[in-house]
């Protein structure tokens, strides 16, 4: 009786005054609703006010698939998704309530970013073989990876170039082949979640047959020109030496006695007998065969008075060789 009276009095005063939940929000960790595949996604549901035990509920998608529920004396609660998968990219919302009613948060969109897989490099040539002058397309492709993806192309260690693929999973780089382009190629894909490098792809470049023939022909021509040039230089040098020697011989002539038998000389030189030395110079410049003969001639005359044994012997050799071989210039020089 007394007890029921006390309850009757106390009831309005002793019963705790509950505050209903208000301002329910859903936030994510990492913030911004972006999670990398394989990493942890936390859905944080919070209320601004609310007393007592608060029940939190998480929902996924437009259909409101219930993910989980938690009741705790706290204004926030977390729900973990680990590891995050591609299929976790959805809209989420949460709800919170205590005994005085419940509220729902707004929708939060979650995106799951996928790191690039190992890229595969393909070299596309127009023909079966990569030929100098051809275009080769380097095509780098990943099986998975969220766009945008940046592709870098490498030849040996050097970067050839890069290109972005804002959609799709591949990018190409075109190269006009030179002989220096043989060797290993590779590519790298990166979308900010970890770069991946492809395996090496070798490229053998063949020089086309026409080019090869051209190369060969030009090589032969260059070789022939060089040989010809060298020959001309040698001939000029020898002719200079010869002229020098003749000049020396002729310069000595005036010191010697004038030739007595003029008739012999005139038969070879076809020149007047009054000019015994001048024709030697002239013949050197005009015809080689003649000047050799004239040289021999003048030396034969010198035989008796001059004691120059060497000079005579050399000249004699020249004479006999010329007779034998038919006045070959080279033989003449060798004899000298
Ligand atoms: C280039 O490649 C060679 C082997 O292919 C390697 O030894 C060298 O370290 C590389 N250099 C750079 C700068 O990457
Ligand atoms: C390379 O060439 C191919 C085929 O000719 C073409 O489809 C592609 O767009 C070219 N790529 C670039 C980067 O120019
Ligand atoms: C190309 O790459 C392959 C595999 O990485 C390697 O075995 C080979 O030696 C490389 N060739 C050249 C020329 O670097
Ligand atoms: C490229 O050349 C290397 C050796 O020079 C050879 O082992 C390889 O089989 C060649 N590859 C192709 C596709 O011809």
PDB file of C-alpha atoms in Angstrom, residues 24-35 39-47 55-61 64-70 72 74-85 87-96 105-112:
ATOM      1  CA  UNK A  24      22.871  10.415 -37.582  1.00  0.00           C
ATOM      2  CA  UNK A  25      25.818  10.517 -39.987  1.00  0.00           C
ATOM      3  CA  UNK A  26      27.890   7.918 -41.803  1.00  0.00           C
ATOM      4  CA  UNK A  27      31.575   8.537 -42.459  1.00  0.00           C
ATOM      5  CA  UNK A  28      34.325   6.359 -43.867  1.00  0.00           C
ATOM      6  CA  UNK A  29      37.891   5.526 -43.116  1.00  0.00           C
ATOM      7  CA  UNK A  30      39.824   6.204 -45.267  1.00  0.00           C
ATOM      8  CA  UNK A  31      37.876   9.440 -45.709  1.00  0.00           C
ATOM      9  CA  UNK A  32      36.257  10.377 -48.988  1.00  0.00           C
ATOM     10  CA  UNK A  33      34.752   6.949 -49.595  1.00  0.00           C
ATOM     11  CA  UNK A  34      37.783   5.691 -51.560  1.00  0.00           C
ATOM     12  CA  UNK A  35      39.330   2.426 -50.571  1.00  0.00           C
ATOM     13  CA  UNK A  39      42.661  -2.712 -47.701  1.00  0.00           C
ATOM     14  CA  UNK A  40      40.345  -2.041 -44.757  1.00  0.00           C
ATOM     15  CA  UNK A  41      37.203   0.039 -45.040  1.00  0.00           C
ATOM     16  CA  UNK A  42      35.557   1.336 -41.868  1.00  0.00           C
ATOM     17  CA  UNK A  43      32.008   2.688 -41.850  1.00  0.00           C
ATOM     18  CA  UNK A  44      31.635   5.031 -38.884  1.00  0.00           C
ATOM     19  CA  UNK A  45      28.059   5.754 -37.783  1.00  0.00           C
ATOM     20  CA  UNK A  46      27.592   8.653 -35.352  1.00  0.00           C
ATOM     21  CA  UNK A  47      24.799  10.455 -33.608  1.00  0.00           C
ATOM     22  CA  UNK A  55      21.525   0.592 -31.442  1.00  0.00           C
ATOM     23  CA  UNK A  56      23.475   1.141 -34.706  1.00  0.00           C
ATOM     24  CA  UNK A  57      22.617  -0.589 -37.965  1.00  0.00           C
ATOM     25  CA  UNK A  58      24.481  -0.560 -41.288  1.00  0.00           C
ATOM     26  CA  UNK A  59      22.868  -1.020 -44.663  1.00  0.00           C
ATOM     27  CA  UNK A  60      24.237  -1.563 -48.136  1.00  0.00           C
ATOM     28  CA  UNK A  61      22.773  -0.664 -51.481  1.00  0.00           C
ATOM     29  CA  UNK A  64      18.932  -1.855 -47.902  1.00  0.00           C
ATOM     30  CA  UNK A  65      20.741  -5.096 -47.276  1.00  0.00           C
ATOM     31  CA  UNK A  66      21.473  -5.129 -43.570  1.00  0.00           C
ATOM     32  CA  UNK A  67      25.193  -5.626 -42.937  1.00  0.00           C
ATOM     33  CA  UNK A  68      25.328  -5.640 -39.168  1.00  0.00           C
ATOM     34  CA  UNK A  69      24.116  -4.202 -35.912  1.00  0.00           C
ATOM     35  CA  UNK A  70      25.731  -2.987 -32.684  1.00  0.00           C
ATOM     36  CA  UNK A  72      26.467   0.310 -27.141  1.00  0.00           C
ATOM     37  CA  UNK A  74      28.308   5.476 -27.167  1.00  0.00           C
ATOM     38  CA  UNK A  75      27.519   8.086 -29.748  1.00  0.00           C
ATOM     39  CA  UNK A  76      29.542   6.321 -32.475  1.00  0.00           C
ATOM     40  CA  UNK A  77      30.068   2.798 -33.680  1.00  0.00           C
ATOM     41  CA  UNK A  78      32.226   1.286 -36.434  1.00  0.00           C
ATOM     42  CA  UNK A  79      31.654  -1.434 -38.954  1.00  0.00           C
ATOM     43  CA  UNK A  80      34.692  -2.916 -40.717  1.00  0.00           C
ATOM     44  CA  UNK A  81      34.922  -4.348 -44.164  1.00  0.00           C
ATOM     45  CA  UNK A  82      38.172  -6.193 -44.667  1.00  0.00           C
ATOM     46  CA  UNK A  83      39.562  -6.892 -47.137  1.00  0.00           C
ATOM     47  CA  UNK A  84      37.693  -4.501 -49.386  1.00  0.00           C
ATOM     48  CA  UNK A  85      36.654  -6.059 -52.674  1.00  0.00           C
ATOM     49  CA  UNK A  87      32.014  -5.730 -55.171  1.00  0.00           C
ATOM     50  CA  UNK A  88      32.069  -3.519 -52.072  1.00  0.00           C
ATOM     51  CA  UNK A  89      31.751  -0.444 -54.247  1.00  0.00           C
ATOM     52  CA  UNK A  90      28.201   0.593 -53.365  1.00  0.00           C
ATOM     53  CA  UNK A  91      25.996   3.088 -51.524  1.00  0.00           C
ATOM     54  CA  UNK A  92      25.855   2.714 -47.762  1.00  0.00           C
ATOM     55  CA  UNK A  93      23.824   4.212 -44.984  1.00  0.00           C
ATOM     56  CA  UNK A  94      23.343   3.590 -41.271  1.00  0.00           C
ATOM     57  CA  UNK A  95      20.623   4.007 -38.670  1.00  0.00           C
ATOM     58  CA  UNK A  96      20.756   4.620 -34.924  1.00  0.00           C
ATOM     59  CA  UNK A 105      21.888   8.733 -42.083  1.00  0.00           C
ATOM     60  CA  UNK A 106      22.387   9.997 -45.589  1.00  0.00           C
ATOM     61  CA  UNK A 107      23.817   7.821 -48.394  1.00  0.00           C
ATOM     62  CA  UNK A 108      27.570   7.489 -48.771  1.00  0.00           C
ATOM     63  CA  UNK A 109      29.096   6.193 -51.967  1.00  0.00           C
ATOM     64  CA  UNK A 110      32.120   3.933 -51.712  1.00  0.00           C
ATOM     65  CA  UNK A 111      34.563   3.400 -54.566  1.00  0.00           C
ATOM     66  CA  UNK A 112      37.086   0.628 -54.558  1.00  0.00           C
TER      67      UNK A 112
END
